[in-house]
CSV table of C-alpha atoms in Angstrom, one decimal:
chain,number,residue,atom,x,y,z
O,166,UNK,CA,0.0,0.0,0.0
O,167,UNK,CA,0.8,3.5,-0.7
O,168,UNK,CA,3.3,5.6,2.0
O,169,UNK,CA,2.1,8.8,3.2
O,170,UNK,CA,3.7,11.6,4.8
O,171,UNK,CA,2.7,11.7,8.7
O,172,UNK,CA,0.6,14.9,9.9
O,173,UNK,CA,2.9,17.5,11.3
O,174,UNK,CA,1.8,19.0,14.4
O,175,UNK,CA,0.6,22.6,14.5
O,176,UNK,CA,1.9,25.5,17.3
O,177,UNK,CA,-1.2,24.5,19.2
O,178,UNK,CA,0.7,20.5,19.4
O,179,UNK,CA,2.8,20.3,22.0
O,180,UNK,CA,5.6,17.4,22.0
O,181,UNK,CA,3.8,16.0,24.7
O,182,UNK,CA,0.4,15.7,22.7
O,183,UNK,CA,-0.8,11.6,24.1
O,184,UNK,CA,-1.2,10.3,20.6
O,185,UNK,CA,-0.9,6.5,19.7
O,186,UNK,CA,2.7,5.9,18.3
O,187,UNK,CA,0.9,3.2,15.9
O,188,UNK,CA,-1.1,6.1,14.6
O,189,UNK,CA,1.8,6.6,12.0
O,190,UNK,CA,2.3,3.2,11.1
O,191,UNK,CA,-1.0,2.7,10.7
O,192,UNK,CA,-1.6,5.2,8.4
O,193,UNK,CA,0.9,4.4,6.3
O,194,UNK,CA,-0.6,1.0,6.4
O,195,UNK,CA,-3.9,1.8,5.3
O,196,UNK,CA,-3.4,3.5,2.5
O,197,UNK,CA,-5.0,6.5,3.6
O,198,UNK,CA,-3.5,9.9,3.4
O,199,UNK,CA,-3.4,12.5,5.7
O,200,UNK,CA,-3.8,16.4,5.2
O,201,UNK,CA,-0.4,17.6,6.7
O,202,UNK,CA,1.3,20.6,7.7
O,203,UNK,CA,-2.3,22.5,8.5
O,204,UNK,CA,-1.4,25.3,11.0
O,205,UNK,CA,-5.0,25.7,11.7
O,206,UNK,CA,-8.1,24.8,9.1
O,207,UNK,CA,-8.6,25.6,5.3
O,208,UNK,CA,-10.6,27.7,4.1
O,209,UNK,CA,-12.7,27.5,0.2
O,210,UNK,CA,-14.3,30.0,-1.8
O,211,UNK,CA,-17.8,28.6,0.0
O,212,UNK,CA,-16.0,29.3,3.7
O,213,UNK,CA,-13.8,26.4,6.5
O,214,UNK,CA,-13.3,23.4,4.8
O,215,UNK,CA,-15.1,20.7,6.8
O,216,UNK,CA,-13.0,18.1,5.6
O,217,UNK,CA,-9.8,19.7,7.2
O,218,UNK,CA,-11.5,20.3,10.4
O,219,UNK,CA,-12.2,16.6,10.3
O,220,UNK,CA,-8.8,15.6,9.6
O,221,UNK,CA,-7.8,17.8,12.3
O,222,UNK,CA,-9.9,16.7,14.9
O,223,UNK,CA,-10.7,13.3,14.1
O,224,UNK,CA,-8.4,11.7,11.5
O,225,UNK,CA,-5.0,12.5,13.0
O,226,UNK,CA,-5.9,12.0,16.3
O,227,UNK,CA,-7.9,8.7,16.9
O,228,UNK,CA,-7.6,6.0,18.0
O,229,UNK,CA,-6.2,8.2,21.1
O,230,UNK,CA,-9.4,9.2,22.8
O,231,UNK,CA,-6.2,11.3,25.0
O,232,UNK,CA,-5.3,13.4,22.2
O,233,UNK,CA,-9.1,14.5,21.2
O,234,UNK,CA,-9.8,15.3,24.8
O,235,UNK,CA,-6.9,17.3,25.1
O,236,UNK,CA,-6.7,19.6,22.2
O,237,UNK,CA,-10.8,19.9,23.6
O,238,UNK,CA,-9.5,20.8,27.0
O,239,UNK,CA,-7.1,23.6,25.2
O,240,UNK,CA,-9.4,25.1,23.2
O,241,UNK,CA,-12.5,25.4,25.4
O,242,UNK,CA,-14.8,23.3,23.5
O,243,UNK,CA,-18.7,22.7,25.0
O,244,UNK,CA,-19.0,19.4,26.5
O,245,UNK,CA,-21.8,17.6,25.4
O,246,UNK,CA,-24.4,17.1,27.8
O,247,UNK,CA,-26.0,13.1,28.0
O,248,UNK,CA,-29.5,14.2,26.2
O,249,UNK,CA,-27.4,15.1,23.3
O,250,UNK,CA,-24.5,12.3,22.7
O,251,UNK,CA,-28.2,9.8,22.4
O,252,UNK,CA,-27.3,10.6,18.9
O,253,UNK,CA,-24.2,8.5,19.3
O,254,UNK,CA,-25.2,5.8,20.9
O,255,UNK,CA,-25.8,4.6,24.6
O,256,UNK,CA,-23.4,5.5,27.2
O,257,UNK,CA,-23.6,1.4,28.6
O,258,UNK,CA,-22.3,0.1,25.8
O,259,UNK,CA,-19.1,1.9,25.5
O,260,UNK,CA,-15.7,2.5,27.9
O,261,UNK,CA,-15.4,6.3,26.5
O,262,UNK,CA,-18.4,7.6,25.2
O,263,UNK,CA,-18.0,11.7,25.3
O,264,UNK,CA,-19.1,14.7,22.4
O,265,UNK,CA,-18.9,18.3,22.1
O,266,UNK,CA,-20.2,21.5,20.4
O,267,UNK,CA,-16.9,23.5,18.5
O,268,UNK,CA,-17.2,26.5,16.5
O,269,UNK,CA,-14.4,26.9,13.9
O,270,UNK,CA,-14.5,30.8,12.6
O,271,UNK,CA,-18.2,31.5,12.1
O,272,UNK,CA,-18.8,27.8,11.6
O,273,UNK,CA,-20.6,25.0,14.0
O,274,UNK,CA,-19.7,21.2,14.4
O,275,UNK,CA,-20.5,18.7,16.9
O,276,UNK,CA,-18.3,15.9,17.5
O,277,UNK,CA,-18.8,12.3,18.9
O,278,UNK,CA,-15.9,10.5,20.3
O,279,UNK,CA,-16.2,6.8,21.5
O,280,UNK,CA,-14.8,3.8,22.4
O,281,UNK,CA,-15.6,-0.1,23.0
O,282,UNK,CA,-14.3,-3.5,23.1
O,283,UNK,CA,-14.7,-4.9,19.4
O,284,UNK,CA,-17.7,-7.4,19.4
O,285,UNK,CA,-20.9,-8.9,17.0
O,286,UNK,CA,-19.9,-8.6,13.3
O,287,UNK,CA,-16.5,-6.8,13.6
O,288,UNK,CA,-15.3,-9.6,16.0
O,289,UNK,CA,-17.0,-12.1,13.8
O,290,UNK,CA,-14.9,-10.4,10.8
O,291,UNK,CA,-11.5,-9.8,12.5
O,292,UNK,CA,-11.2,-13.0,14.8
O,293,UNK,CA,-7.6,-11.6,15.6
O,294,UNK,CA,-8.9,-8.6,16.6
O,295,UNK,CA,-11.8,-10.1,19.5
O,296,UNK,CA,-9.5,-8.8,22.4
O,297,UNK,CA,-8.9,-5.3,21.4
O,298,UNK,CA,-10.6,-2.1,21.0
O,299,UNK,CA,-13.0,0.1,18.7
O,300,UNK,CA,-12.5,3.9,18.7
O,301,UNK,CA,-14.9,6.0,16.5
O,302,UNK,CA,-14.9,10.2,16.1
O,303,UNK,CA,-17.9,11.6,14.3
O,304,UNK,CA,-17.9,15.1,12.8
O,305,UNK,CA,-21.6,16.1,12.4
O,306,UNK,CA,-21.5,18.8,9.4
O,307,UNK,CA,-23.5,21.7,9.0
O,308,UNK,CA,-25.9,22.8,6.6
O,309,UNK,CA,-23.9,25.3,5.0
O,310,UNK,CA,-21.2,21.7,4.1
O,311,UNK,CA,-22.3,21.2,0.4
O,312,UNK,CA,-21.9,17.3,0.2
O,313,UNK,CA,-20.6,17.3,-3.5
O,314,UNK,CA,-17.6,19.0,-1.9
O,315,UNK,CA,-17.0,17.5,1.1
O,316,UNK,CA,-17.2,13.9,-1.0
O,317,UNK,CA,-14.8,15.2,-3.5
O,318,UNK,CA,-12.3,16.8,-0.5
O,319,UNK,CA,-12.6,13.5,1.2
O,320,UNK,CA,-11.3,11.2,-1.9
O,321,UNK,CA,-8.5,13.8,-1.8
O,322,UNK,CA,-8.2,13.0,1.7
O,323,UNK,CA,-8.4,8.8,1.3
O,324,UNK,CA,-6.1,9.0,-1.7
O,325,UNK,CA,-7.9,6.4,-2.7
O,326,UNK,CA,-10.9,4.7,-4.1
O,327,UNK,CA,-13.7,4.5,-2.3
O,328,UNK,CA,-14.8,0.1,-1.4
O,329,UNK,CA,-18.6,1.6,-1.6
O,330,UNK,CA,-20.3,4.5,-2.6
O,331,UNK,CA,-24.2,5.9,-2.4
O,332,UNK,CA,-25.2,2.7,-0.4
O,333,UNK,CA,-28.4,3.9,1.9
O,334,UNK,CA,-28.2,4.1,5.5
O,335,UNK,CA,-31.2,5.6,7.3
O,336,UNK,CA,-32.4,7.9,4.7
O,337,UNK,CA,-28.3,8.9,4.0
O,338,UNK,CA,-26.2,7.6,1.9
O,339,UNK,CA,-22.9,6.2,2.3
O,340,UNK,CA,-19.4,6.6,1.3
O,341,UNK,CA,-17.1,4.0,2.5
O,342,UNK,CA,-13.2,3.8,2.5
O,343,UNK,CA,-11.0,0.4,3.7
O,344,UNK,CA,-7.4,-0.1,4.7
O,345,UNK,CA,-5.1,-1.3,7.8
O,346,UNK,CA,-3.0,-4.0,8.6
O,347,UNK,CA,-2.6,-7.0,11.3
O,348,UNK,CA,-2.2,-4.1,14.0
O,349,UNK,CA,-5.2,-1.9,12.9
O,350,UNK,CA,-8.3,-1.6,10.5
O,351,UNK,CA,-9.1,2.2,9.4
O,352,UNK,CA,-12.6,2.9,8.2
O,353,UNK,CA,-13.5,6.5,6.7
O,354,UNK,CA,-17.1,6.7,6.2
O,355,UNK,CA,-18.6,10.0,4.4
O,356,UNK,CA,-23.1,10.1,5.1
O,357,UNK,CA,-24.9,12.7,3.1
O,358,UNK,CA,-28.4,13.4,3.4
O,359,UNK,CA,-30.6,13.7,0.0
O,360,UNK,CA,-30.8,17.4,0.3
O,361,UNK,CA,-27.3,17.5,-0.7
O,362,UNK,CA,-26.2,19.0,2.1
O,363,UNK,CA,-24.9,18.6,6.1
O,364,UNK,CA,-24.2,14.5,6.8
O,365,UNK,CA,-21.3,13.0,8.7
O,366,UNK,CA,-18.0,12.5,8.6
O,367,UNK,CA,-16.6,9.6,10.8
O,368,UNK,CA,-13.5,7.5,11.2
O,369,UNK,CA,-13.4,4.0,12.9
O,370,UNK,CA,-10.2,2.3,13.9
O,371,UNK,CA,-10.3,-1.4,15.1
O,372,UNK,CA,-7.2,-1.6,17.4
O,373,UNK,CA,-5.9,-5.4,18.2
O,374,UNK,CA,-4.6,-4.4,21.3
């Protein structure tokens, strides 16, 4: 699979920022690039990228749940309260289950973060995998997040072809990317709504240990 270059760390970063060594390796692994050397967000013609915020948040961070919570911590994002992470999920079935509101410029995001023991189909899939762990982070987009270009910003972002595309979910449809190796799986899934705009941008990352 295809080498990438590792995401540099911006001035906010310190040295000391708790994320997975594997991170790198497992990147690299997957086949899945990453948006480096961002001192802060992109910006389009249409205003932020959301794809970048993503990669920034989510992407370059997971499967460290440490990492997310930090860079929360040091920017002064709004904790979640429980009525609103039902949209992720339910609190019992996860060992870190935690969200929160984070404007970038003018822009509003809300972001899941969780974290489980891998079980049912994945453990059914990845055997090797039963004993480890499955971190997810959700970017939920706004309505001003056009999904024609987030979809084409996150190809750019995969650097490669998508293993399923337009498959319905829920009344959304789905975008699906694939990679990892016998350390980690990566998933990137991109879900639109039909009025071609907001959706959700999520990574998963099947850790064996």
């Amino acid at each position: 699979m295809t080498l990438m270059t590792p995401p540099r760390r911006s001035s906010r970063q310190s040295r000391a920022d708790p994320v997975n060594p594997g991170v790198k390796t497992l990147l690299a692994a997957a086949g899945i690039s990453v948006l480096s050397g961002l001192p802060g967000v992109a910006n389009t013609a249409a205003g932020i990228d959301a794809v970048s915020v993503f990669n920034r948040i989510c992407y370059s961070k997971v499967p460290s749940t440490e990492a997310v919570e930090k860079m929360a911590l040091e920017l002064g994002w709004n904790l979640l309260v429980p009525k609103d992470m039902e949209a992720f999920g339910k609190p019992d079935e996860f060992s870190y289950f935690r969200g929160w509101d984070v404007q970038v410029g003018e822009q509003f995001y809300r972001v899941g973060l969780t974290q489980r023991g891998v079980a049912g189909s994945l453990a059914e899939q990845f055997p090797a995998f039963a004993k480890g762990t499955v971190t997810s982070c959700t970017l939920v987009l706004g309505d001003e997040d056009a999904a024609q270009d987030v979809g084409g910003a996150m190809r750019e972002l995969a650097g490669k072809e998508p293993v399923s595309s337009g498959v319905e979910e829920g009344g959304m449809l789905t975008t699906t990317w694939a990679g990892g190796n016998d350390q980690f799986k990566v998933f990137l899934f991109n879900k639109t709504s039909r009025s071609a705009s907001g959706g959700l941008l999520t990574v998963t990352i099947v850790s064996k240990e």
